[in-house]
XYZ file of C-alpha atoms in Angstrom:
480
model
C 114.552 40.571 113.982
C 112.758 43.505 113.803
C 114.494 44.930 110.259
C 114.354 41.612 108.847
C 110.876 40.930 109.474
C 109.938 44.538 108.400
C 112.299 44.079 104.754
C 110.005 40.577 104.071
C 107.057 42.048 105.208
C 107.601 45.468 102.848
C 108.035 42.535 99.889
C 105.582 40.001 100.546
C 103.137 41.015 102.679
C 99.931 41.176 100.160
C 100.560 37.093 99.955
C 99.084 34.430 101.585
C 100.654 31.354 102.501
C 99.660 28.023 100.743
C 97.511 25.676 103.181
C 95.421 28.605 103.864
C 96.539 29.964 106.857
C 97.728 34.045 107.227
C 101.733 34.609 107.246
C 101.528 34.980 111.342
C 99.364 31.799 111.971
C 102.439 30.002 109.815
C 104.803 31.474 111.949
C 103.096 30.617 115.254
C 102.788 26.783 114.458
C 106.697 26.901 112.840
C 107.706 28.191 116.641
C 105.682 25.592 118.100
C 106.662 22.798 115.814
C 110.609 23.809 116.176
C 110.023 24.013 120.121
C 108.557 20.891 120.656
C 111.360 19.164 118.823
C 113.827 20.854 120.532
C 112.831 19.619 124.452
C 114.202 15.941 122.552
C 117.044 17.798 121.256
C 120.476 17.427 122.943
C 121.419 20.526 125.083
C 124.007 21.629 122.622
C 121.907 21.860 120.160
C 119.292 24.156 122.163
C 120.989 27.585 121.196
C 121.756 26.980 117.596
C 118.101 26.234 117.098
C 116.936 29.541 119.215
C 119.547 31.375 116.910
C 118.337 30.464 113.953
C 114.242 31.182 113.558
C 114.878 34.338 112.322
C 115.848 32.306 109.269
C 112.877 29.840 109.728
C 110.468 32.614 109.140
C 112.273 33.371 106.345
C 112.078 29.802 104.672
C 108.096 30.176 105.840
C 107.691 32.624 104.090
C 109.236 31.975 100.711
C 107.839 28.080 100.767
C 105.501 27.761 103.412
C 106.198 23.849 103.371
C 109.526 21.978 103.904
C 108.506 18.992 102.701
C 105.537 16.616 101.832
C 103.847 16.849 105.216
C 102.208 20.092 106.476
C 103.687 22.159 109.869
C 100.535 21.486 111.363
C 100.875 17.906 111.502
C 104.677 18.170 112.364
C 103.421 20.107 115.097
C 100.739 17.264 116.425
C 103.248 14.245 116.335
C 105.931 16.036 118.110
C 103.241 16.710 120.993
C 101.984 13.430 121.206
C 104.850 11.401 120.379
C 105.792 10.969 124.492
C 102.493 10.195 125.528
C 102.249 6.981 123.586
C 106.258 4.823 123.943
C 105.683 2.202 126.575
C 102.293 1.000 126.155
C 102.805 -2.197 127.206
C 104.707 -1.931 130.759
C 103.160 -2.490 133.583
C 102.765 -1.604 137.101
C 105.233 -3.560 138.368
C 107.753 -2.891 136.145
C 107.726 1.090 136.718
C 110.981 1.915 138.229
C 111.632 2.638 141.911
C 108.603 0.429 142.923
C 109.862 -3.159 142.991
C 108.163 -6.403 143.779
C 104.899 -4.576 144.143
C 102.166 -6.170 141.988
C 100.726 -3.725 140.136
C 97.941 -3.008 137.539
C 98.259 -2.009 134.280
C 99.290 1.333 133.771
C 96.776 3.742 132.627
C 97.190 5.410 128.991
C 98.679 8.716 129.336
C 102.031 10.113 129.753
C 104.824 9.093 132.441
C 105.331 11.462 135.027
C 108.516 12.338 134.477
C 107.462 13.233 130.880
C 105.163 15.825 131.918
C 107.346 17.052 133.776
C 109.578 17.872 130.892
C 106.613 18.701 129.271
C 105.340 22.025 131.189
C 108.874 23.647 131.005
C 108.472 23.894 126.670
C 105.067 25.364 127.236
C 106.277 28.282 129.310
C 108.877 28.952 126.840
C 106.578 28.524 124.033
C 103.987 31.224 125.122
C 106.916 34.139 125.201
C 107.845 32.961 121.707
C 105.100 33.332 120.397
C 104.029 36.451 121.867
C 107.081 37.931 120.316
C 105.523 36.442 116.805
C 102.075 37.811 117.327
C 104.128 41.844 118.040
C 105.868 41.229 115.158
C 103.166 39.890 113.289
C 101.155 42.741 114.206
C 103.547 45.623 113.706
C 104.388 44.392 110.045
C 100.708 44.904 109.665
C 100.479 48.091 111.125
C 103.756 49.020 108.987
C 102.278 48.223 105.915
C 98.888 50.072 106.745
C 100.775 53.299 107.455
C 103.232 53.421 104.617
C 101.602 55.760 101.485
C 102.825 56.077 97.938
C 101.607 59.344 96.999
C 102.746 62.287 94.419
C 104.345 65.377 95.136
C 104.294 68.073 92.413
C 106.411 71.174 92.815
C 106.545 73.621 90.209
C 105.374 71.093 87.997
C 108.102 69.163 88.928
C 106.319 65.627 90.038
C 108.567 62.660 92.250
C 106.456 59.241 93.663
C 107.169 58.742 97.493
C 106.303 56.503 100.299
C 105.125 58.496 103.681
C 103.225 58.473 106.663
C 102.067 61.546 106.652
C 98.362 61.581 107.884
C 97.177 64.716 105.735
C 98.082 67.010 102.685
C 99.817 69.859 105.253
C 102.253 67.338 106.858
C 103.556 65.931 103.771
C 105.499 68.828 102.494
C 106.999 69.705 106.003
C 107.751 65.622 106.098
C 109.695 66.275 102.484
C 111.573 69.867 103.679
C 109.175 71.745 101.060
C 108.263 74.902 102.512
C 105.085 76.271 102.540
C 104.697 80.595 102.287
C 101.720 82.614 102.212
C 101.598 82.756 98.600
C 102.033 79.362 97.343
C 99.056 77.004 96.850
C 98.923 73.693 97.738
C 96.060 71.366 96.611
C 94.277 69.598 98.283
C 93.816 71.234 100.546
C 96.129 71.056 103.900
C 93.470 69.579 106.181
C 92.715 66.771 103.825
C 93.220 63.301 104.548
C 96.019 61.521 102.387
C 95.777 57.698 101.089
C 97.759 55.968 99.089
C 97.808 56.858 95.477
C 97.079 60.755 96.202
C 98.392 63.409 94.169
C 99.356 66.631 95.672
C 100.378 69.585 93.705
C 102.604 72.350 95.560
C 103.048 75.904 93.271
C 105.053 78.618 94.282
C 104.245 82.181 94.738
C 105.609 84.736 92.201
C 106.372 88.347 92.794
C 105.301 90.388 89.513
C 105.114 94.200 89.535
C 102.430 94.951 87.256
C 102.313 98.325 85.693
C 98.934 98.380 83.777
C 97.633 100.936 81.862
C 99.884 103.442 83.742
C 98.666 101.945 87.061
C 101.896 100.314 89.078
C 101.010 97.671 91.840
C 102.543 94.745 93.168
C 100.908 91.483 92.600
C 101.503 87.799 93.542
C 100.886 84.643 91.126
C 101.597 80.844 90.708
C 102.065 81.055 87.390
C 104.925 80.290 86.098
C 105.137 82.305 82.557
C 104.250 85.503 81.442
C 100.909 84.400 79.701
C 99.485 82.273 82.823
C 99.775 84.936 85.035
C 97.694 87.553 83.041
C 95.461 84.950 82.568
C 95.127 84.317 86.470
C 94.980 88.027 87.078
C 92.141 88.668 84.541
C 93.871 91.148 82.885
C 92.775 90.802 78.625
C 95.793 90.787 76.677
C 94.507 90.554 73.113
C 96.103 93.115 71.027
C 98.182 94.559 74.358
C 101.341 95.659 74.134
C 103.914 93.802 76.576
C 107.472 94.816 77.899
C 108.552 91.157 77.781
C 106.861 88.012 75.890
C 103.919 86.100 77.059
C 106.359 82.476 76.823
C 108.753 84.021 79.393
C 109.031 82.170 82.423
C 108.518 84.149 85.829
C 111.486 82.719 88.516
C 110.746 82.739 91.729
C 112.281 86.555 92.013
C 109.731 87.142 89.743
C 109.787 90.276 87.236
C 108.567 93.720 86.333
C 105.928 93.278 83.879
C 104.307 96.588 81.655
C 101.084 95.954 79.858
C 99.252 98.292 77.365
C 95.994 97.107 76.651
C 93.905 98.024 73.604
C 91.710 101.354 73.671
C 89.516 103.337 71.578
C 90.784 106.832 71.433
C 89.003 109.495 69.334
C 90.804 112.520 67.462
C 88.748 115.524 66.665
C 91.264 117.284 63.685
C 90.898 119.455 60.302
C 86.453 119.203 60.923
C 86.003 115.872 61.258
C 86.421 112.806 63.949
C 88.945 110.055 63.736
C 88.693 107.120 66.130
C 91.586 104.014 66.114
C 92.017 101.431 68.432
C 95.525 101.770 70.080
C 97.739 100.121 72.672
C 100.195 103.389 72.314
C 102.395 104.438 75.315
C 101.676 108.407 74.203
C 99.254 110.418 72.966
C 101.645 111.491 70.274
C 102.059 107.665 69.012
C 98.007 107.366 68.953
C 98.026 110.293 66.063
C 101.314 108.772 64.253
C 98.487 105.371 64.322
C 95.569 107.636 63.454
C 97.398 109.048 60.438
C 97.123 112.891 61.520
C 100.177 114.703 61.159
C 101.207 117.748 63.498
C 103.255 120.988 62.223
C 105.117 122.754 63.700
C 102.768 125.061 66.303
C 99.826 122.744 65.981
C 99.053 122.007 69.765
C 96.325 119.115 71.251
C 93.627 119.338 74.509
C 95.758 117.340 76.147
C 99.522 117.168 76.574
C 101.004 115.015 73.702
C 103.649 112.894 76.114
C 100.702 112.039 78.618
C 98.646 108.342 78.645
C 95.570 107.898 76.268
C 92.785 106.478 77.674
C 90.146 103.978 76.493
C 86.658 106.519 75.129
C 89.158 109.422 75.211
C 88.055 112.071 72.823
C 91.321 114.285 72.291
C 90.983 118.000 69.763
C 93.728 118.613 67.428
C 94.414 122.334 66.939
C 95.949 123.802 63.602
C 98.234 126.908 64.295
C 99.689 129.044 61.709
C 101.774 131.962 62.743
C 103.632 135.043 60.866
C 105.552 137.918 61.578
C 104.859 141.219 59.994
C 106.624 144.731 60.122
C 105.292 148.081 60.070
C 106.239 151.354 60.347
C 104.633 153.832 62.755
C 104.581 157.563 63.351
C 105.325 158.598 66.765
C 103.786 161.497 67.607
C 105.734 164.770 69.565
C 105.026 165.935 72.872
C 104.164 169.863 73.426
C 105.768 172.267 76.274
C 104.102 175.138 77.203
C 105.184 177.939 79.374
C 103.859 180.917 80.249
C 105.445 184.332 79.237
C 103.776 187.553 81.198
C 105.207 189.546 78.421
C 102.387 188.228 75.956
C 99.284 189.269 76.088
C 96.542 186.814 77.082
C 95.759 184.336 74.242
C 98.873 184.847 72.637
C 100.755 181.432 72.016
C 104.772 181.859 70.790
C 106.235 178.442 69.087
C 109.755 178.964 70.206
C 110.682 175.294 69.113
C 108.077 173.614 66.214
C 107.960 170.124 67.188
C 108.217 166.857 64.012
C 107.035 163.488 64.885
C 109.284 160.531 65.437
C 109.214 156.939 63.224
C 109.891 153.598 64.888
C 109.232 149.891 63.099
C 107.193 147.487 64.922
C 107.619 143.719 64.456
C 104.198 141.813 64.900
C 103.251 138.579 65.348
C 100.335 137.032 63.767
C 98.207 133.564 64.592
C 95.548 132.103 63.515
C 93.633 129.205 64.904
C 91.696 126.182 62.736
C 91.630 129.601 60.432
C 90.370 132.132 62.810
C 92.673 135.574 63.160
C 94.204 136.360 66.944
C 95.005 139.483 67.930
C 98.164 140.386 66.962
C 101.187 140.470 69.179
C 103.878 142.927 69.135
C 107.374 140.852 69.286
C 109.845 143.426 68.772
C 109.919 147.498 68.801
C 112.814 150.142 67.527
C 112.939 153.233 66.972
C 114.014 154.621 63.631
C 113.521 158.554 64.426
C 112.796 160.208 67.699
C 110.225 162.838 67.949
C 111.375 166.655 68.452
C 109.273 168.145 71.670
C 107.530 171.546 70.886
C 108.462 174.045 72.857
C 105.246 177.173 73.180
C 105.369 180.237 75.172
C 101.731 181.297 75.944
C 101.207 184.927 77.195
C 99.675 185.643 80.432
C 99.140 189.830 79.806
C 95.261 190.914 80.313
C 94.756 192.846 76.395
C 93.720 196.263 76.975
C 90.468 197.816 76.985
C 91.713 200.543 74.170
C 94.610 202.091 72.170
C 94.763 205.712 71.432
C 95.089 207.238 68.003
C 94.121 203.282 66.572
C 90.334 202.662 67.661
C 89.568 205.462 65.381
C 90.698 203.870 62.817
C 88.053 202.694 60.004
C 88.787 198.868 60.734
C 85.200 198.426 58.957
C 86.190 199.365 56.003
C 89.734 197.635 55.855
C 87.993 194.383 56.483
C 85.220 195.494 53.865
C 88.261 195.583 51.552
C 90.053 192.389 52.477
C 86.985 189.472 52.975
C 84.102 191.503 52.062
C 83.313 191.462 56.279
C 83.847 187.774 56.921
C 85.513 186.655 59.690
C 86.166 183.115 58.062
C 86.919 183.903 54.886
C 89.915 182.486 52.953
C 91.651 183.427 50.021
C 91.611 180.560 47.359
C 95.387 179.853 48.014
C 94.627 178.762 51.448
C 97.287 181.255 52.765
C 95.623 183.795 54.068
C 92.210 184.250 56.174
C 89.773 185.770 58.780
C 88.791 189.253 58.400
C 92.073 190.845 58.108
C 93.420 187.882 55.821
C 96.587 187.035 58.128
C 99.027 184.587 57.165
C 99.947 182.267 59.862
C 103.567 183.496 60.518
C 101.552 187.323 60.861
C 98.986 186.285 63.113
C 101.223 184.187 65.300
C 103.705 187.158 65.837
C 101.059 189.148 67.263
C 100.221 186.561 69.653
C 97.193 184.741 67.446
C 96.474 180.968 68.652
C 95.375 178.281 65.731
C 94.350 180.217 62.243
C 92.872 183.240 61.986
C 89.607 182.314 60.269
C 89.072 180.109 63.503
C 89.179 183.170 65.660
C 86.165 185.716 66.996
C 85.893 189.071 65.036
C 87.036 190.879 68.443
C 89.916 189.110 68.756
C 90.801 189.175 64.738
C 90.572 193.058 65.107
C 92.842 193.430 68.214
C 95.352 191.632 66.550
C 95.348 193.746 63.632
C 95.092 196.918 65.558
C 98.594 195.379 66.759
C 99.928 194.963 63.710
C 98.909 198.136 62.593
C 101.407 199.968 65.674
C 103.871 197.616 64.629
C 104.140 197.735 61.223
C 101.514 200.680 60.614
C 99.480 199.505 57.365
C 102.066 198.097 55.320
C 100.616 194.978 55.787
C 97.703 195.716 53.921
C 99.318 197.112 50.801
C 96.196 197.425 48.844
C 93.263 197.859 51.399
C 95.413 199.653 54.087
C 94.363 203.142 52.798
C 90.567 202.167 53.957
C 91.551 202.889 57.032
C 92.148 206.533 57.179
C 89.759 207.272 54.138
């Protein structure tokens, strides 16, 4: 009864029945118009009409009316249709009471008619009382029951429910619910029927933004309507994937590059562009400045530009040179106590070496740097000197030679001048020694350089060496 009362309910419950009277007020005086015309019925046919007012409300429903005369009416005759049969009997003629003079009977039923009568009545109040629940949980059926729309993903589908509010209707439809999705409205609203309630799904996207990597979460469900959502400005941005991609619900690694103003300061003068390069070295291919080969920037060329960056451009020229360079000898002295003091012996003349130095040279935006040596060899090595230098205290005197006229013999040779040189350059000092002379009797440096004492001693030492040969022309000055 229940699931056939519920199926015409769900189809014509809005309607009214004709003769004005509500779909369970039909019912009720159907029941009451079937039950009082059963109590006349034969007892056989008792159960087929109990069996069948299922289908009774069914015909009430659809017609309302059998035929020409209204229910309600049906209803009234059956009821009073035993009060009124045997009008005119009287007293005497009731049965069981014979030869009693009686009175007329009074209008009303027989007694053995109400008697039949109470019996219907207490099976008509149960019967209806099961009308009435029915009656009022079709109501209460159709009250409950909501059409609403469910939109996941964009994906929309109409459905009935009796959900009370927005958060039990996805639960109720085994959509789940996680922290990032949205659901609007929202999930302590009320629901009626004819709502509309939109479900969108959280998106992972890892956003790597100007260089900056984070993880982010969106609804959106394409490339474009999640940078919208997350504010970030795309015009003129450079993007790993395009903006019509759709993000599933793995969502997707996403790189933007966002326009920037990066200024180049290069060759004198300042260059700004507006970029969305990865590198610094893709901003100056944009900017139009070319680097050679040891031109260098402030800041390394593979690293991020950033927006109001000012970056310098530095022009580098570099060349190698060679030269050649003398390398002077080194001197060893040692002392011989076999020379007088002051007297210097060059046992081994030293010569300077040669070696070829490789140089490198820079400049920078046209100034010079100091030069750098990159490579060294040696072409010749020096030859050390080798000196002996006398360590003998001179002596105060020498016998048979301080008599000598030196005077005059130095009269003779420079006219008395202890720096004098002859115009060859060969000779000089008082005495005029040559070098090889004056060094063999222990002179240091050139004569001329020497004091007159010392010039004379070492020509009183020629002189008992070689006598005064040395002095072919003046050398007779000395005894004359």
């Amino acid at each position: 009864v229940w699931e056939s009362t519920r199926h015409s309910a769900s189809v014509r419950a809005p309607s009214r029945l004709r003769g004005g009277r509500s779909a369970p007020d039909r019912i009720l005086w159907s029941v009451v118009s079937n039950t009082q015309g059963s109590h006349r019925a034969a007892p056989g046919a008792r159960r087929d009409t109990e069996t069948s007012r299922t289908g009774e409300i069914s015909d009430i429903d659809e017609t309302g009316r059998t035929d020409g005369t209204s229910r309600t009416d049906e209803a009234r005759h059956a009821v009073e249709e035993p009060c009124g049969g045997d009008k005119e009997r009287r007293l005497g003629d009731r049965p069981g009471r014979p030869g009693r003079p009686g009175r007329p009977d009074r209008p009303g039923r027989r007694r053995g008619d109400q008697e039949s009568h109470w019996p219907d009545l207490r099976r008509l109040l149960p019967r209806a009382l099961v009308v009435a629940f029915l009656a009022g949980g079709t109501s209460a059926f159709l009250v409950g029951d909501k059409a609403v729309e469910l939109s996941v993903d964009g994906v929309p589908r109409t459905m009935h429910t009796f959900a009370g509010d927005v958060a039990e209707l996805p639960a109720d439809e085994g959509v789940a619910v996680g922290a990032h999705d949205i659901v609007a409205p929202a999930p302590g609203a009320g629901l009626v029927s004819g709502d509309q309630v939109v479900v969108r799904r959280g998106r992972p996207v890892l956003l790597t933004l100007d260089g900056h990597r984070r993880q982010v979460w969106t609804t959106a469900r394409t490339v474009d309507g999640a940078l919208r959502r997350l504010g970030v400005r795309a015009e003129g941005a450079a993007l790993s994937v395009s903006r019509s991609s759709a993000i599933s619900r793995r969502g997707l690694a996403l790189d933007v590059r966002t326009e920037r103003a990066v200024t180049f300061v290069a060759d004198g003068r300042e260059r700004t562009v507006r970029t969305n390069a990865a590198t610094v070295d893709e901003a100056l291919t944009e900017a139009g400045i070319a680097l050679h080969k040891d031109d260098t920037t402030s800041v390394p060329r593979d690293s991020f530009p950033r927006d109001g960056q000012t970056i310098g451009v530095q022009r580098i020229t570099s060349r190698e040179q060679v030269r050649e360079e003398v390398v002077p000898y080194d001197t060893v002295r040692t002392e011989d106590a076999t020379l007088f003091r002051g007297t210097e012996v060059i046992d081994q003349p030293g010569r300077p070496g040669l070696r070829r130095v490789t140089y490198g040279l820079r400049t920078i935006d046209g100034i010079q740097q100091e030069p750098r040596v990159l490579h060294e060899e040696v072409v010749r090595a020096p030859v050390t000197q080798r000196v002996r230098v006398g360590t003998k205290e001179l002596p105060t005197s020498m016998a048979g030679v301080d008599d000598l006229n030196w005077k005059g013999l130095a009269a003779c040779e420079s006219s008395g001048r202890p720096n004098a040189v002859d115009p060859s350059g060969k000779y000089g000092g008082l005495y005029q020694f040559d070098i090889a002379t004056w060094r063999s009797v222990g002179g240091r440096g050139r004569p001329q350089d020497a004091t007159p004492e010392e010039q004379t001693y070492r020509a009183k030492k020629l002189y008992m060496q070689r006598g005064a040969s040395p002095w072919p022309y003046c050398g007779r000055r000395l005894t004359g």
